[in-house]
PDB file of C-alpha atoms in Angstrom:
ATOM      1  CA  MET A 133     106.986  90.111 135.959  1.00 83.00           C
ATOM      2  CA  LYS A 134     110.090  89.424 133.900  1.00 87.00           C
ATOM      3  CA  LYS A 135     110.472  90.826 130.398  1.00 88.00           C
ATOM      4  CA  GLU A 136     110.562  87.320 128.904  1.00 91.00           C
ATOM      5  CA  GLU A 137     107.291  86.429 130.644  1.00 95.00           C
ATOM      6  CA  ILE A 138     105.621  89.593 129.363  1.00 93.00           C
ATOM      7  CA  GLU A 139     106.839  88.947 125.822  1.00 92.00           C
ATOM      8  CA  LYS A 140     105.360  85.433 125.953  1.00 95.00           C
ATOM      9  CA  LEU A 141     102.013  86.753 127.149  1.00 96.00           C
ATOM     10  CA  VAL A 142     101.990  89.322 124.335  1.00 95.00           C
ATOM     11  CA  GLU A 143     102.791  86.593 121.826  1.00 94.00           C
ATOM     12  CA  GLN A 144      99.853  84.575 123.172  1.00 96.00           C
ATOM     13  CA  GLY A 145      97.498  87.569 123.045  1.00 97.00           C
ATOM     14  CA  GLU A 146      97.044  87.595 126.833  1.00 97.00           C
ATOM     15  CA  MET A 147      98.608  91.066 126.820  1.00 98.00           C
ATOM     16  CA  LEU A 148      98.757  93.664 124.037  1.00 98.00           C
ATOM     17  CA  PRO A 149     100.798  96.857 123.528  1.00 97.00           C
ATOM     18  CA  LEU A 150      98.081  99.408 124.197  1.00 97.00           C
ATOM     19  CA  MET A 151      98.752 102.843 122.741  1.00 96.00           C
ATOM     20  CA  GLU A 152      95.470 104.512 123.631  1.00 96.00           C
ATOM     21  CA  GLU A 153      91.764 103.851 124.124  1.00 97.00           C
ATOM     22  CA  PHE A 154      88.891 106.284 123.901  1.00 97.00           C
ATOM     23  CA  TYR A 155      85.128 106.564 123.469  1.00 98.00           C
ATOM     24  CA  THR A 156      84.100 108.680 120.504  1.00 98.00           C
ATOM     25  CA  ILE A 157      82.120 108.766 117.253  1.00 98.00           C
ATOM     26  CA  GLN A 158      83.310 106.651 114.337  1.00 98.00           C
ATOM     27  CA  GLY A 159      84.245 109.217 111.730  1.00 97.00           C
ATOM     28  CA  GLU A 160      84.916 107.116 108.634  1.00 97.00           C
ATOM     29  CA  GLY A 161      83.394 104.557 106.326  1.00 97.00           C
ATOM     30  CA  PHE A 162      80.152 102.625 106.666  1.00 98.00           C
ATOM     31  CA  HIS A 163      79.707 103.143 110.420  1.00 98.00           C
ATOM     32  CA  LYS A 164      80.422 106.882 110.474  1.00 97.00           C
ATOM     33  CA  GLY A 165      78.308 108.658 113.052  1.00 97.00           C
ATOM     34  CA  THR A 166      78.170 105.611 115.350  1.00 98.00           C
ATOM     35  CA  ALA A 167      79.311 105.846 118.954  1.00 98.00           C
ATOM     36  CA  ALA A 168      82.138 103.362 119.493  1.00 98.00           C
ATOM     37  CA  TYR A 169      85.005 102.578 121.830  1.00 98.00           C
ATOM     38  CA  PHE A 170      88.372 102.592 120.082  1.00 98.00           C
ATOM     39  CA  ILE A 171      91.284 100.411 121.129  1.00 98.00           C
ATOM     40  CA  ARG A 172      94.513 101.464 119.414  1.00 97.00           C
ATOM     41  CA  ILE A 173      97.173  98.769 119.485  1.00 97.00           C
ATOM     42  CA  GLY A 174     100.822  99.754 119.039  1.00 95.00           C
ATOM     43  CA  GLY A 175     103.073  98.211 116.429  1.00 94.00           C
ATOM     44  CA  CYS A 176     103.186  98.671 112.651  1.00 94.00           C
ATOM     45  CA  ASP A 177     105.873  98.188 110.027  1.00 90.00           C
ATOM     46  CA  VAL A 178     103.820  99.077 106.941  1.00 89.00           C
ATOM     47  CA  GLY A 179     105.353 102.560 107.040  1.00 83.00           C
ATOM     48  CA  CYS A 180     102.926 104.866 105.207  1.00 83.00           C
ATOM     49  CA  HIS A 181     104.615 108.246 104.866  1.00 79.00           C
ATOM     50  CA  TRP A 182     101.317 110.089 105.405  1.00 77.00           C
ATOM     51  CA  CYS A 183     100.261 108.077 108.481  1.00 87.00           C
ATOM     52  CA  ASP A 184      98.727 110.413 111.084  1.00 78.00           C
ATOM     53  CA  VAL A 185      99.548 108.116 114.024  1.00 88.00           C
ATOM     54  CA  LYS A 186     103.232 107.407 113.428  1.00 87.00           C
ATOM     55  CA  GLU A 187     103.700 107.318 117.184  1.00 90.00           C
ATOM     56  CA  SER A 188     101.908 103.963 117.039  1.00 90.00           C
ATOM     57  CA  TRP A 189     104.612 102.295 114.939  1.00 90.00           C
ATOM     58  CA  ASP A 190     107.044 101.321 117.693  1.00 92.00           C
ATOM     59  CA  ALA A 191     105.271  98.750 119.875  1.00 91.00           C
ATOM     60  CA  GLU A 192     107.949  98.983 122.563  1.00 90.00           C
ATOM     61  CA  LYS A 193     106.813 102.525 123.364  1.00 93.00           C
ATOM     62  CA  HIS A 194     103.402 101.264 124.429  1.00 95.00           C
ATOM     63  CA  PRO A 195     102.923  99.301 127.642  1.00 92.00           C
ATOM     64  CA  PRO A 196     101.849  95.652 127.402  1.00 96.00           C
ATOM     65  CA  THR A 197      98.415  95.641 129.001  1.00 97.00           C
ATOM     66  CA  ALA A 198      96.380  92.645 130.123  1.00 97.00           C
ATOM     67  CA  THR A 199      93.768  91.797 127.508  1.00 98.00           C
ATOM     68  CA  LYS A 200      91.157  91.292 130.236  1.00 97.00           C
ATOM     69  CA  THR A 201      91.780  94.817 131.515  1.00 98.00           C
ATOM     70  CA  ILE A 202      91.357  96.246 128.012  1.00 98.00           C
ATOM     71  CA  VAL A 203      88.113  94.312 127.511  1.00 98.00           C
ATOM     72  CA  ASP A 204      86.626  95.268 130.887  1.00 98.00           C
ATOM     73  CA  ASN A 205      87.377  98.938 130.337  1.00 98.00           C
ATOM     74  CA  ALA A 206      86.036  98.984 126.764  1.00 98.00           C
ATOM     75  CA  LEU A 207      82.734  97.347 127.666  1.00 98.00           C
ATOM     76  CA  SER A 208      82.151  99.816 130.472  1.00 98.00           C
ATOM     77  CA  TYR A 209      81.676 102.430 127.741  1.00 98.00           C
ATOM     78  CA  SER A 210      80.140 100.726 124.703  1.00 98.00           C
ATOM     79  CA  ASP A 211      79.183  97.419 123.101  1.00 97.00           C
ATOM     80  CA  THR A 212      80.557  98.599 119.754  1.00 98.00           C
ATOM     81  CA  ILE A 213      84.315  98.174 119.788  1.00 98.00           C
ATOM     82  CA  VAL A 214      86.779  99.238 117.083  1.00 98.00           C
ATOM     83  CA  ILE A 215      90.271  97.741 117.198  1.00 98.00           C
ATOM     84  CA  THR A 216      92.775  99.755 115.225  1.00 97.00           C
ATOM     85  CA  GLY A 217      96.451 100.668 115.219  1.00 94.00           C
ATOM     86  CA  GLY A 218      99.152 100.724 114.218  1.00 92.00           C
ATOM     87  CA  GLU A 219      98.445  97.413 112.551  1.00 96.00           C
ATOM     88  CA  PRO A 220      96.444  95.319 115.021  1.00 97.00           C
ATOM     89  CA  LEU A 221      97.016  92.076 113.102  1.00 97.00           C
ATOM     90  CA  THR A 222     100.684  92.313 113.994  1.00 96.00           C
ATOM     91  CA  TRP A 223      99.407  90.543 117.119  1.00 97.00           C
ATOM     92  CA  ASP A 224      97.131  87.575 117.748  1.00 97.00           C
ATOM     93  CA  MET A 225      93.613  88.973 118.106  1.00 98.00           C
ATOM     94  CA  THR A 226      92.026  85.666 119.116  1.00 98.00           C
ATOM     95  CA  LYS A 227      91.887  86.199 122.888  1.00 98.00           C
ATOM     96  CA  ILE A 228      90.661  89.786 122.877  1.00 98.00           C
ATOM     97  CA  THR A 229      87.957  89.244 120.271  1.00 98.00           C
ATOM     98  CA  HIS A 230      86.620  86.054 121.868  1.00 98.00           C
ATOM     99  CA  ALA A 231      86.491  87.809 125.242  1.00 98.00           C
ATOM    100  CA  LEU A 232      84.574  90.717 123.730  1.00 98.00           C
ATOM    101  CA  LYS A 233      82.237  88.458 121.769  1.00 98.00           C
ATOM    102  CA  GLU A 234      81.426  86.334 124.840  1.00 98.00           C
ATOM    103  CA  ARG A 235      80.100  89.501 126.450  1.00 97.00           C
ATOM    104  CA  GLY A 236      77.952  90.531 123.513  1.00 98.00           C
ATOM    105  CA  ALA A 237      80.136  93.130 121.837  1.00 98.00           C
ATOM    106  CA  LYS A 238      80.044  94.061 118.170  1.00 98.00           C
ATOM    107  CA  ILE A 239      83.692  94.061 117.088  1.00 98.00           C
ATOM    108  CA  HIS A 240      85.161  95.998 114.176  1.00 98.00           C
ATOM    109  CA  ILE A 241      88.750  96.057 112.925  1.00 98.00           C
ATOM    110  CA  GLU A 242      90.569  98.623 110.834  1.00 97.00           C
ATOM    111  CA  THR A 243      93.503  96.927 109.136  1.00 97.00           C
ATOM    112  CA  SER A 244      95.870  97.150 106.190  1.00 97.00           C
ATOM    113  CA  GLY A 245      95.426  93.405 105.837  1.00 97.00           C
ATOM    114  CA  ALA A 246      99.180  92.883 105.614  1.00 96.00           C
ATOM    115  CA  TYR A 247      99.196  90.043 108.148  1.00 96.00           C
ATOM    116  CA  PRO A 248      97.126  86.861 108.575  1.00 97.00           C
ATOM    117  CA  LEU A 249      93.641  87.366 109.956  1.00 98.00           C
ATOM    118  CA  THR A 250      93.176  86.296 113.575  1.00 98.00           C
ATOM    119  CA  GLY A 251      90.165  86.813 115.807  1.00 98.00           C
ATOM    120  CA  VAL A 252      86.416  86.934 115.195  1.00 98.00           C
ATOM    121  CA  TRP A 253      84.973  90.072 113.628  1.00 98.00           C
ATOM    122  CA  ASP A 254      81.561  91.535 112.922  1.00 98.00           C
ATOM    123  CA  TRP A 255      83.046  94.094 110.539  1.00 98.00           C
ATOM    124  CA  ILE A 256      86.359  94.209 108.690  1.00 98.00           C
ATOM    125  CA  CYS A 257      87.436  97.558 107.274  1.00 98.00           C
ATOM    126  CA  LEU A 258      90.322  96.890 104.906  1.00 98.00           C
ATOM    127  CA  SER A 259      92.514  99.877 104.097  1.00 97.00           C
ATOM    128  CA  PRO A 260      95.256  98.440 101.867  1.00 97.00           C
ATOM    129  CA  LYS A 261      98.680  99.996 101.491  1.00 95.00           C
ATOM    130  CA  LYS A 262     101.051  99.744  98.539  1.00 94.00           C
ATOM    131  CA  LEU A 263     104.093  98.928 100.673  1.00 91.00           C
ATOM    132  CA  LYS A 264     102.552  95.714 102.065  1.00 95.00           C
ATOM    133  CA  LEU A 265      99.582  94.395 100.177  1.00 97.00           C
ATOM    134  CA  PRO A 266      96.740  92.609 101.957  1.00 98.00           C
ATOM    135  CA  THR A 267      96.471  88.845 102.143  1.00 98.00           C
ATOM    136  CA  ALA A 268      93.985  87.190  99.795  1.00 98.00           C
ATOM    137  CA  GLU A 269      91.971  85.902 102.775  1.00 97.00           C
ATOM    138  CA  ILE A 270      91.373  89.354 104.227  1.00 98.00           C
ATOM    139  CA  SER A 271      90.514  90.839 100.842  1.00 98.00           C
ATOM    140  CA  LYS A 272      87.809  88.206 100.372  1.00 98.00           C
ATOM    141  CA  LYS A 273      86.402  88.647 103.895  1.00 98.00           C
ATOM    142  CA  ALA A 274      86.441  92.467 104.021  1.00 98.00           C
ATOM    143  CA  HIS A 275      83.093  94.176 104.524  1.00 98.00           C
ATOM    144  CA  GLU A 276      84.414  97.510 103.337  1.00 98.00           C
ATOM    145  CA  LEU A 277      87.413  98.519 101.264  1.00 98.00           C
ATOM    146  CA  LYS A 278      88.691 101.984 102.151  1.00 98.00           C
ATOM    147  CA  VAL A 279      91.438 103.277  99.882  1.00 98.00           C
ATOM    148  CA  ILE A 280      93.242 106.446 100.935  1.00 97.00           C
ATOM    149  CA  VAL A 281      93.824 108.758  97.982  1.00 98.00           C
ATOM    150  CA  PHE A 282      96.977 110.860  98.204  1.00 96.00           C
ATOM    151  CA  ASN A 283      97.464 111.466  94.478  1.00 96.00           C
ATOM    152  CA  LYS A 284      95.796 110.574  91.178  1.00 96.00           C
ATOM    153  CA  HIS A 285      97.812 107.349  90.846  1.00 96.00           C
ATOM    154  CA  ASP A 286      95.916 105.938  93.828  1.00 98.00           C
ATOM    155  CA  PHE A 287      92.786 105.496  91.735  1.00 98.00           C
ATOM    156  CA  ALA A 288      94.480 102.766  89.698  1.00 98.00           C
ATOM    157  CA  PHE A 289      95.645 101.116  92.932  1.00 98.00           C
ATOM    158  CA  ALA A 290      92.088 101.295  94.264  1.00 98.00           C
ATOM    159  CA  GLU A 291      90.718  99.517  91.214  1.00 98.00           C
ATOM    160  CA  LYS A 292      93.272  96.712  91.544  1.00 98.00           C
ATOM    161  CA  GLN A 293      92.290  96.209  95.184  1.00 98.00           C
ATOM    162  CA  ALA A 294      88.593  96.279  94.302  1.00 98.00           C
ATOM    163  CA  GLU A 295      89.151  93.301  92.004  1.00 98.00           C
ATOM    164  CA  LYS A 296      90.234  91.224  95.013  1.00 98.00           C
ATOM    165  CA  VAL A 297      87.289  91.801  97.351  1.00 98.00           C
ATOM    166  CA  SER A 298      83.883  90.116  97.309  1.00 98.00           C
ATOM    167  CA  GLU A 299      80.986  91.530  95.335  1.00 97.00           C
ATOM    168  CA  ASN A 300      79.268  92.517  98.590  1.00 98.00           C
ATOM    169  CA  CYS A 301      82.188  94.603  99.835  1.00 98.00           C
ATOM    170  CA  ILE A 302      81.428  98.321 100.025  1.00 98.00           C
ATOM    171  CA  LEU A 303      83.998 100.434  98.173  1.00 99.00           C
ATOM    172  CA  TYR A 304      85.212 103.763  99.582  1.00 98.00           C
ATOM    173  CA  LEU A 305      87.674 106.384  98.419  1.00 98.00           C
ATOM    174  CA  GLN A 306      88.923 108.673 101.170  1.00 98.00           C
ATOM    175  CA  PRO A 307      91.108 111.754 100.713  1.00 98.00           C
ATOM    176  CA  GLU A 308      94.356 111.872 102.661  1.00 96.00           C
ATOM    177  CA  TRP A 309      93.755 114.673 105.139  1.00 95.00           C
ATOM    178  CA  SER A 310      96.781 116.848 104.387  1.00 95.00           C
ATOM    179  CA  VAL A 311      95.873 117.146 100.681  1.00 97.00           C
ATOM    180  CA  ARG A 312      92.078 117.032 101.033  1.00 97.00           C
ATOM    181  CA  ASP A 313      91.436 120.378  99.312  1.00 97.00           C
ATOM    182  CA  LYS A 314      93.226 119.161  96.191  1.00 98.00           C
ATOM    183  CA  ILE A 315      92.021 115.549  96.276  1.00 98.00           C
ATOM    184  CA  VAL A 316      88.332 115.906  97.179  1.00 98.00           C
ATOM    185  CA  PRO A 317      87.346 117.322  93.746  1.00 98.00           C
ATOM    186  CA  LEU A 318      89.197 114.455  92.050  1.00 98.00           C
ATOM    187  CA  ILE A 319      87.399 111.881  94.198  1.00 98.00           C
ATOM    188  CA  VAL A 320      84.002 113.479  93.603  1.00 98.00           C
ATOM    189  CA  ASP A 321      84.590 113.430  89.867  1.00 98.00           C
ATOM    190  CA  TYR A 322      85.842 109.831  89.964  1.00 98.00           C
ATOM    191  CA  VAL A 323      82.910 108.541  92.009  1.00 98.00           C
ATOM    192  CA  MET A 324      80.415 110.247  89.725  1.00 98.00           C
ATOM    193  CA  LYS A 325      82.026 108.490  86.756  1.00 98.00           C
ATOM    194  CA  ASN A 326      82.448 105.211  88.668  1.00 98.00           C
ATOM    195  CA  PRO A 327      79.434 104.953  90.984  1.00 98.00           C
ATOM    196  CA  LYS A 328      80.391 101.567  92.392  1.00 98.00           C
ATOM    197  CA  TRP A 329      82.617 103.685  94.673  1.00 98.00           C
ATOM    198  CA  LYS A 330      81.464 105.897  97.555  1.00 98.00           C
ATOM    199  CA  VAL A 331      83.162 108.874  99.196  1.00 98.00           C
ATOM    200  CA  SER A 332      84.467 108.514 102.758  1.00 98.00           C
ATOM    201  CA  LEU A 333      85.559 111.566 104.732  1.00 97.00           C
ATOM    202  CA  GLN A 334      87.285 111.828 108.098  1.00 96.00           C
ATOM    203  CA  THR A 335      84.250 113.465 109.652  1.00 97.00           C
ATOM    204  CA  HIS A 336      85.725 113.211 113.162  1.00 96.00           C
ATOM    205  CA  LYS A 337      88.365 115.739 112.122  1.00 95.00           C
ATOM    206  CA  TYR A 338      85.700 118.147 110.919  1.00 94.00           C
ATOM    207  CA  LEU A 339      83.899 117.599 114.241  1.00 95.00           C
ATOM    208  CA  ASN A 340      87.176 118.128 116.129  1.00 95.00           C
ATOM    209  CA  ILE A 341      86.845 114.906 118.118  1.00 96.00           C
ATOM    210  CA  PRO A 342      89.293 111.964 118.498  1.00 92.00           C
TER     211      PRO A 342
END
């Protein structure tokens, strides 16, 4: 297949730049502890300096893979599917989510919300970033807001983002892994003073699983 043909299929969502896929336990947020199949899509230009999957940023490093192949493989492991990145909304998620939904899957997305929302979702985890703020639509539709705390200034950012989500959205503060020993006490103190927030931890890293 010619490069131009592949690029068109990617643009249409018939193929996606697949970085990796794996069956594991969701380690973060509301669904922590749940077995789920993760689909990590390459491509992201949000550019968080503390990102722990920077190898996902360059979509051209990850092979365009037929959406049907991704769906078939995912559903052979689990009916709970998490699509993450990179920034998955860089691409049109309509085809992959409809294909998963037609076969009874529960579909979650982890997104910065920086791009327009495409696809159908059972759960939207919004993790906003300062460099590219989320769209108003995604903020209103998010089921959980997960703000990564790298320093004390991130609490003010978290509050600004919390103003944009619905009243039913669950609010989480999660320490950035590399500074967790310093940040966890600050988060605990903040949540105790502001109990509308909950603490999220990257439990999969403590469990030493993907």
